[in-house]
Short mmCIF file of C-alpha atoms and ligand atoms in Angstrom, two decimals:
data_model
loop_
_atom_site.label_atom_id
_atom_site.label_comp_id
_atom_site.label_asym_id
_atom_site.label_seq_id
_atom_site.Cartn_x
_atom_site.Cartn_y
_atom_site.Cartn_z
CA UNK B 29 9.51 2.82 78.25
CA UNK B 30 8.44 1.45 81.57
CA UNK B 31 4.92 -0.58 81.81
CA UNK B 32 3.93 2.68 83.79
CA UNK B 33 3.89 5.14 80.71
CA UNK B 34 2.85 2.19 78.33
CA UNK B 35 0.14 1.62 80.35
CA UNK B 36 -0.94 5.56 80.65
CA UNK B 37 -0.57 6.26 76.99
CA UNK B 38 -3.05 3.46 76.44
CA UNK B 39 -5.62 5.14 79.00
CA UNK B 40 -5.43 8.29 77.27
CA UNK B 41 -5.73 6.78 73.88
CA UNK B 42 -8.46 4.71 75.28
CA UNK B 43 -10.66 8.00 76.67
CA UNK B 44 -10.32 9.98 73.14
CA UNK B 45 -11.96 6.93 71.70
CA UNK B 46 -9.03 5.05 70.17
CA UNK B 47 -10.67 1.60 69.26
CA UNK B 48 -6.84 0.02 68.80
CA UNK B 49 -5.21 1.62 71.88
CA UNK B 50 -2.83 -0.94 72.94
CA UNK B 51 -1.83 -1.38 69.05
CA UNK B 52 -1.67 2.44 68.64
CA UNK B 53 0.42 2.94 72.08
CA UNK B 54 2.90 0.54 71.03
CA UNK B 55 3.58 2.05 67.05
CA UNK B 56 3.76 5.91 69.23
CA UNK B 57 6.14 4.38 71.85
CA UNK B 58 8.14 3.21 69.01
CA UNK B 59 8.65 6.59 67.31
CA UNK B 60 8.81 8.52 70.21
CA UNK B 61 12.36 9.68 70.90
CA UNK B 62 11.57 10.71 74.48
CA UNK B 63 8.97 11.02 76.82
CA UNK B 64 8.07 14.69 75.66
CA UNK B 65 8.61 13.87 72.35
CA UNK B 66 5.66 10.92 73.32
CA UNK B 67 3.19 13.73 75.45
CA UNK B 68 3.90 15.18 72.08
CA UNK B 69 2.39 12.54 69.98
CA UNK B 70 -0.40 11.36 72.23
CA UNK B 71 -1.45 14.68 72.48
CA UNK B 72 -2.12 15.00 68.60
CA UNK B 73 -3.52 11.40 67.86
CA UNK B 74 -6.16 12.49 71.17
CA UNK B 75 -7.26 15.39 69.47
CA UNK B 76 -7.70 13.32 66.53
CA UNK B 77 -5.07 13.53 63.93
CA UNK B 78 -4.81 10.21 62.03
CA UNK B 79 -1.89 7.87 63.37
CA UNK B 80 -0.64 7.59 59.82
CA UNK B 81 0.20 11.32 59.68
CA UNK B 82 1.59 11.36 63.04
CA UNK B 83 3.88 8.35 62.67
CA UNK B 84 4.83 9.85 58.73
CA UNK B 85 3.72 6.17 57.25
CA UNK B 86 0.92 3.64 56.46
CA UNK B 87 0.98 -0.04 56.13
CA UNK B 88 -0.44 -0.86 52.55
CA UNK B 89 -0.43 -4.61 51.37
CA UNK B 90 2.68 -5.04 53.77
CA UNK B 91 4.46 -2.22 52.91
CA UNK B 92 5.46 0.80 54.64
CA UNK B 93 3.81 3.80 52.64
CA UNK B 94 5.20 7.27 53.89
CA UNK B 95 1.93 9.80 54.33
CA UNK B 96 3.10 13.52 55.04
CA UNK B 97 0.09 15.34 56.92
CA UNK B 98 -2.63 16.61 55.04
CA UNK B 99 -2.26 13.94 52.71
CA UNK B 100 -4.90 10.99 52.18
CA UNK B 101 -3.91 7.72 54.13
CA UNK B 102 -4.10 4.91 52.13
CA UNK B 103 -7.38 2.61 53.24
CA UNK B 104 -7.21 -0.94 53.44
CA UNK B 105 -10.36 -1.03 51.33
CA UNK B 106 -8.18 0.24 48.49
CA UNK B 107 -6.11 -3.00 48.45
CA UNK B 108 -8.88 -4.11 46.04
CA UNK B 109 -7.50 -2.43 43.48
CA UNK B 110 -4.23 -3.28 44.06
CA UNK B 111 -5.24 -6.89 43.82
CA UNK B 112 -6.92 -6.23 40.10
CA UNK B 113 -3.97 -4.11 38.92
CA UNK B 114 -1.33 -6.51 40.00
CA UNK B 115 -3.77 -9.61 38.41
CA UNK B 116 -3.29 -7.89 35.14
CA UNK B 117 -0.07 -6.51 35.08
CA UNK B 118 1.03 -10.14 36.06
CA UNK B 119 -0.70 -11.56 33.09
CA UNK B 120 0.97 -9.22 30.67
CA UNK B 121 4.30 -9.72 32.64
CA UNK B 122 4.64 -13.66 31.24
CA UNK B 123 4.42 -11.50 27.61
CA UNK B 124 6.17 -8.34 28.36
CA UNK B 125 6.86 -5.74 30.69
CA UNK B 126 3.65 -4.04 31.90
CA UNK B 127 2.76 0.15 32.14
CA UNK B 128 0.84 0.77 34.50
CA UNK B 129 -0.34 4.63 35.65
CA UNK B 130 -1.42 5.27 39.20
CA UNK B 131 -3.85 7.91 38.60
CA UNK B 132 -5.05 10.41 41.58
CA UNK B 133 -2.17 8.94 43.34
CA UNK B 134 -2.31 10.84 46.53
CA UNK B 135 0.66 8.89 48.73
CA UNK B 136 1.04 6.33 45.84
CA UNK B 137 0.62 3.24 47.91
CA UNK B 138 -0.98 1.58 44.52
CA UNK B 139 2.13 2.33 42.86
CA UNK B 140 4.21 1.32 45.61
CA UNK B 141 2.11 -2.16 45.47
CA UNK B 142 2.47 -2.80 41.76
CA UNK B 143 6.14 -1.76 42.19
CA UNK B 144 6.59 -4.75 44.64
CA UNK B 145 4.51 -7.50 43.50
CA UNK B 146 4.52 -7.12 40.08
CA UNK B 147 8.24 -6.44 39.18
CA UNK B 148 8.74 -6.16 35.80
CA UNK B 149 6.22 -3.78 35.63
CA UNK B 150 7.40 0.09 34.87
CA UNK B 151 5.02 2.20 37.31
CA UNK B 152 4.04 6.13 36.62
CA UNK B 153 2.08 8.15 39.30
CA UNK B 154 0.23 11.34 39.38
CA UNK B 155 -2.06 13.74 41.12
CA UNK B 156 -3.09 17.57 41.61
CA UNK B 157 -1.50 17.89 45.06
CA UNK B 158 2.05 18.58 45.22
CA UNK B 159 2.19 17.46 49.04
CA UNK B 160 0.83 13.54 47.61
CA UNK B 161 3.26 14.06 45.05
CA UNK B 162 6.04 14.68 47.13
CA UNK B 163 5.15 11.43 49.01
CA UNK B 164 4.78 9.57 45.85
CA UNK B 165 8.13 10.42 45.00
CA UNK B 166 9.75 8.81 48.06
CA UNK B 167 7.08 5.51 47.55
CA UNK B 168 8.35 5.16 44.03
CA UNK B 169 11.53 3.14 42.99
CA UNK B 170 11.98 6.17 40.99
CA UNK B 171 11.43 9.60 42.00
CA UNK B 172 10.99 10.83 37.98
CA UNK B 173 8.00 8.95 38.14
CA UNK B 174 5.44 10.69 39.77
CA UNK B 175 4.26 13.80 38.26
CA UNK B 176 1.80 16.74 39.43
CA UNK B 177 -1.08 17.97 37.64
CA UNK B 178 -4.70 17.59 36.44
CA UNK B 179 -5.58 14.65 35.76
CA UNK B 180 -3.85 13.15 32.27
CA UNK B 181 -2.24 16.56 31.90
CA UNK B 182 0.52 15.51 33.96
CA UNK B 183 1.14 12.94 31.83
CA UNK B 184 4.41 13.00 29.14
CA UNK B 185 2.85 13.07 26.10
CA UNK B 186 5.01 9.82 24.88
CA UNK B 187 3.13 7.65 27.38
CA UNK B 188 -0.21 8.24 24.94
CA UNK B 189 -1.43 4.84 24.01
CA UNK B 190 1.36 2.79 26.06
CA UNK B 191 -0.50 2.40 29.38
CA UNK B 192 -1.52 -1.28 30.03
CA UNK B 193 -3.33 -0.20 33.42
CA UNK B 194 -4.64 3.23 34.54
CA UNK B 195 -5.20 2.24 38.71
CA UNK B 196 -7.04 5.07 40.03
CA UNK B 197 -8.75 5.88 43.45
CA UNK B 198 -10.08 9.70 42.51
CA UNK B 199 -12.10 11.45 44.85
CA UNK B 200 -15.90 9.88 44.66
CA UNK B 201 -17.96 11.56 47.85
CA UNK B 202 -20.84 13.79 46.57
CA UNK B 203 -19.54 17.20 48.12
CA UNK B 204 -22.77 16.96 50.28
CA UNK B 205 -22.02 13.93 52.20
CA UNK B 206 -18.26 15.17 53.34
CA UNK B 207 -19.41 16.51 56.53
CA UNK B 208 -20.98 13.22 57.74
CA UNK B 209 -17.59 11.89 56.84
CA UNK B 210 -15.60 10.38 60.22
CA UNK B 211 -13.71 13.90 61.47
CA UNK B 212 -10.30 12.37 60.81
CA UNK B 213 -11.15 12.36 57.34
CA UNK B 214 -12.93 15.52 57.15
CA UNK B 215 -10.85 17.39 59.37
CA UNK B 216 -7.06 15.93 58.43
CA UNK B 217 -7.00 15.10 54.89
CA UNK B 218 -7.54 17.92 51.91
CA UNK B 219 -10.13 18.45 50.33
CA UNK B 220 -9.19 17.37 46.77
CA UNK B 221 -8.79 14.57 48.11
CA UNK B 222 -11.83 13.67 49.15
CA UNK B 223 -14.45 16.27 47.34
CA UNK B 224 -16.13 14.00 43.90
CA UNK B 225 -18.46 17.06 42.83
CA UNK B 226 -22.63 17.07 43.38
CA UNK B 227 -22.92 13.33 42.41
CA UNK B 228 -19.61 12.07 43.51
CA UNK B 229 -18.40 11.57 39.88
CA UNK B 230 -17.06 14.80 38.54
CA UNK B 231 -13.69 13.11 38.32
CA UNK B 232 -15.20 9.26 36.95
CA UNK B 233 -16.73 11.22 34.31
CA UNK B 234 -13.71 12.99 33.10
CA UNK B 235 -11.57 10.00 33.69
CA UNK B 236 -14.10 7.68 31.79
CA UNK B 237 -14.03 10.52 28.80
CA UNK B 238 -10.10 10.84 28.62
CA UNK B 239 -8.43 7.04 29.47
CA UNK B 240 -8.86 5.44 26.05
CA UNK B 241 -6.26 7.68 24.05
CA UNK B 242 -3.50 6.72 27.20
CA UNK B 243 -4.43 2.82 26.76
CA UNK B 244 -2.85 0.73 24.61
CA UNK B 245 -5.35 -1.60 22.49
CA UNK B 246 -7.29 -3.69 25.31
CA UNK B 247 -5.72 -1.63 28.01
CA UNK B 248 -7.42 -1.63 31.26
CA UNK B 249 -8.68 0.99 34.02
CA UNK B 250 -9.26 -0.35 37.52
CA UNK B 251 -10.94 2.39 39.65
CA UNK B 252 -12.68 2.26 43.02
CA UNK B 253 -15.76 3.26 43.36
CA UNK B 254 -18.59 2.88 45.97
CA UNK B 255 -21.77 0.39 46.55
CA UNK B 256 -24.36 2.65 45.92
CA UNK B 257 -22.43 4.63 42.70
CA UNK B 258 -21.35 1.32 40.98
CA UNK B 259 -23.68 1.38 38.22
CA UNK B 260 -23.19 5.21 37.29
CA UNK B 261 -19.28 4.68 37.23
CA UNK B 262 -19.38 1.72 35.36
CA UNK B 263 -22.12 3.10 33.32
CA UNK B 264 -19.80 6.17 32.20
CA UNK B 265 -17.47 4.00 31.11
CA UNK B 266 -19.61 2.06 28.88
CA UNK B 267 -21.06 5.06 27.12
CA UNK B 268 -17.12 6.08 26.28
CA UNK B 269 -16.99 2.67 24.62
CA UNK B 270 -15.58 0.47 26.88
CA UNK B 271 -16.56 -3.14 28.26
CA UNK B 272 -17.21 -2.08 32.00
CA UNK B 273 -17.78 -4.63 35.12
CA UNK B 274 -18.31 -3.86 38.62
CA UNK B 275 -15.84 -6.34 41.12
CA UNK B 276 -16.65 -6.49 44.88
CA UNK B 277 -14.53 -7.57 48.03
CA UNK B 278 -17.10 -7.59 50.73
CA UNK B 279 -14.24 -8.79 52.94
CA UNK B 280 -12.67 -5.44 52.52
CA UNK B 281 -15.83 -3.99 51.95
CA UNK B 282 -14.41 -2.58 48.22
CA UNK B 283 -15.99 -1.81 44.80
CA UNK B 284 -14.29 -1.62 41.97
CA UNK B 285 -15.04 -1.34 37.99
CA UNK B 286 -12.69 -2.38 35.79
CA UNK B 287 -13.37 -0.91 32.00
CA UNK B 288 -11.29 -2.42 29.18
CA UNK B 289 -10.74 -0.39 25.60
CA UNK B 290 -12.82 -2.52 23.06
CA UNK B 291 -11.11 -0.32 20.05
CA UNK B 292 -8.89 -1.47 17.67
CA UNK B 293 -6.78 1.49 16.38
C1 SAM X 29 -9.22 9.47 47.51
S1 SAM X 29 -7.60 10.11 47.32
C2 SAM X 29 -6.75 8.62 46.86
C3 SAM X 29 -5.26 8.68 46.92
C4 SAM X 29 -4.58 7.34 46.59
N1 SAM X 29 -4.94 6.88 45.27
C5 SAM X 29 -4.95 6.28 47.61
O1 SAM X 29 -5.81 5.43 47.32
O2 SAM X 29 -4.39 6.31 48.70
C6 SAM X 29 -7.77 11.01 45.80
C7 SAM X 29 -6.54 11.73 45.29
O3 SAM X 29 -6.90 12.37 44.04
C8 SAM X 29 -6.20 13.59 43.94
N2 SAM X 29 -6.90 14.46 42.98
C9 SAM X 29 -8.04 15.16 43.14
N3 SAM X 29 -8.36 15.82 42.01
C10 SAM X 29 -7.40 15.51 41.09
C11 SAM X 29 -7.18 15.88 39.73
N4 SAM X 29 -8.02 16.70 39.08
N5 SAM X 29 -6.10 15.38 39.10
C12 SAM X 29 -5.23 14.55 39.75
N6 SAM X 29 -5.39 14.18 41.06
C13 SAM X 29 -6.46 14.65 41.71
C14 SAM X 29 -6.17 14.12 45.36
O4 SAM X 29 -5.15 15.07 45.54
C15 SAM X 29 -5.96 12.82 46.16
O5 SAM X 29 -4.60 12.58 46.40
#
């Protein structure tokens, strides 16, 4: 590509409001197999298509996580939880090999992560959308591992009480604050993916009622959550009986709660 159509696909990048043009022209360049095949590309990240969907893949905790369109793009924010699931499952690791359940998986970059850092660890993922479970299946070591359904219904049965970490990043925007959302959320990623009921916590609250009977005894759930609905999350979890704390990252700008079992079967 000469420094002519570099230099153009940066100007048109820069005018649709592309804050990382240069970055963003180089990664389209890249996968471009032409020049029309590049018009092609520039045309769909100006009208403002996320550059994970359009290049098929998002970088998550140094990995290359494929994203089909339509499905959620992994956000760096969500590294946080990768950080706290791989802390534990590393613990357990020096004992035995860890379980660990990527709930609301979308892509499965969280399973992807644990995959990779934490080796000895024997990953499960699973969400509602068969297009994120599609992905997940590439992301995964093992395709068999990512299932589709509600919630825990998705789940084989003989994985009841065996999980050492449910990681989960479910949908937590109150349905009335989608549409102030940035349009390449809103306008580029489903729904489901996004949607958390009236309060935000539809999916928390059934999460927070239904983990303990997939954890084994002290099993843990990491799931992200935001600033202002910390308290409620960790709050639901506590009512279901479990020892709840609410983590930050204000580098990354990430909540978390983590919620251990406290019963002894
Ligand atoms: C915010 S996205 C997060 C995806 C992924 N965990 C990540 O961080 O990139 C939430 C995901 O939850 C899934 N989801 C929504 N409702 C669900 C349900 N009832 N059961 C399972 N998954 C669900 C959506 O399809 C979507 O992929």
């Amino acid at each position: 590509v000469s420094d002519e159509v570099g230099a153009s696909v940066v100007a048109r990048l820069r005018a649709a409001g592309c804050v990382f043009a240069e970055d963003e022209a180089r990664l389209l360049v890249e996968a471009a197999p032409d020049a029309v095949a590049l018009d092609a590309l520039v045309s769909r990240r100006s009208h403002g298509a996320p550059l994970e969907h359009i290049l098929g893949w998002a970088e998550f905790r140094g990995l290359r996580v494929r994203v089909d369109e339509g499905v959620f793009v992994p956000r760096r924010r969500t590294e946080f939880l990768a950080d706290l699931a791989i802390a534990e499952g590393a613990a357990i690791s020096g004992v035995r090999a860890p379980t660990v359940l990527d709930l609301c998986c979308g892509a499965g970059a969280l399973a992807a992560a644990v995959e990779s850092e934490v080796p000895k660890a024997r990953v499960f993922a699973a969400d509602l959308d068969g297009a994120a479970v599609a992905c997940a299946r590439r992301n995964l070591r093992d395709a068999d591992h990512a299932f589709e359904g509600d919630l825990f219904d998705a789940i084989p049965a003989d994985l009841q009480g065996g999980l050492d970490v449910i990681v989960v990043n479910a949908p937590y925007v109150p349905t009335g604050e989608i549409r102030h959302m940035p349009p390449e959320a809103r306008d580029f990623e489903a729904r489901i993916a996004l949607d958390g009921g009236t309060d935000g916590l539809d999916l928390h609250r059934r999460i927070a009622a239904e983990a303990d009977g997939w954890l084994v005894d002290g099993g843990l759930v990491v799931i992200e959550t935001s600033d202002d609905q910390a308290d409620r999350t960790a709050a639901l979890f506590t009512e279901q009986g479990f020892d709840a704390r609410i983590e930050t990252d204000p580098d990354r700008d990430a909540t978390a709660v983590t919620a251990r079992t406290t019963r002894r079967r």
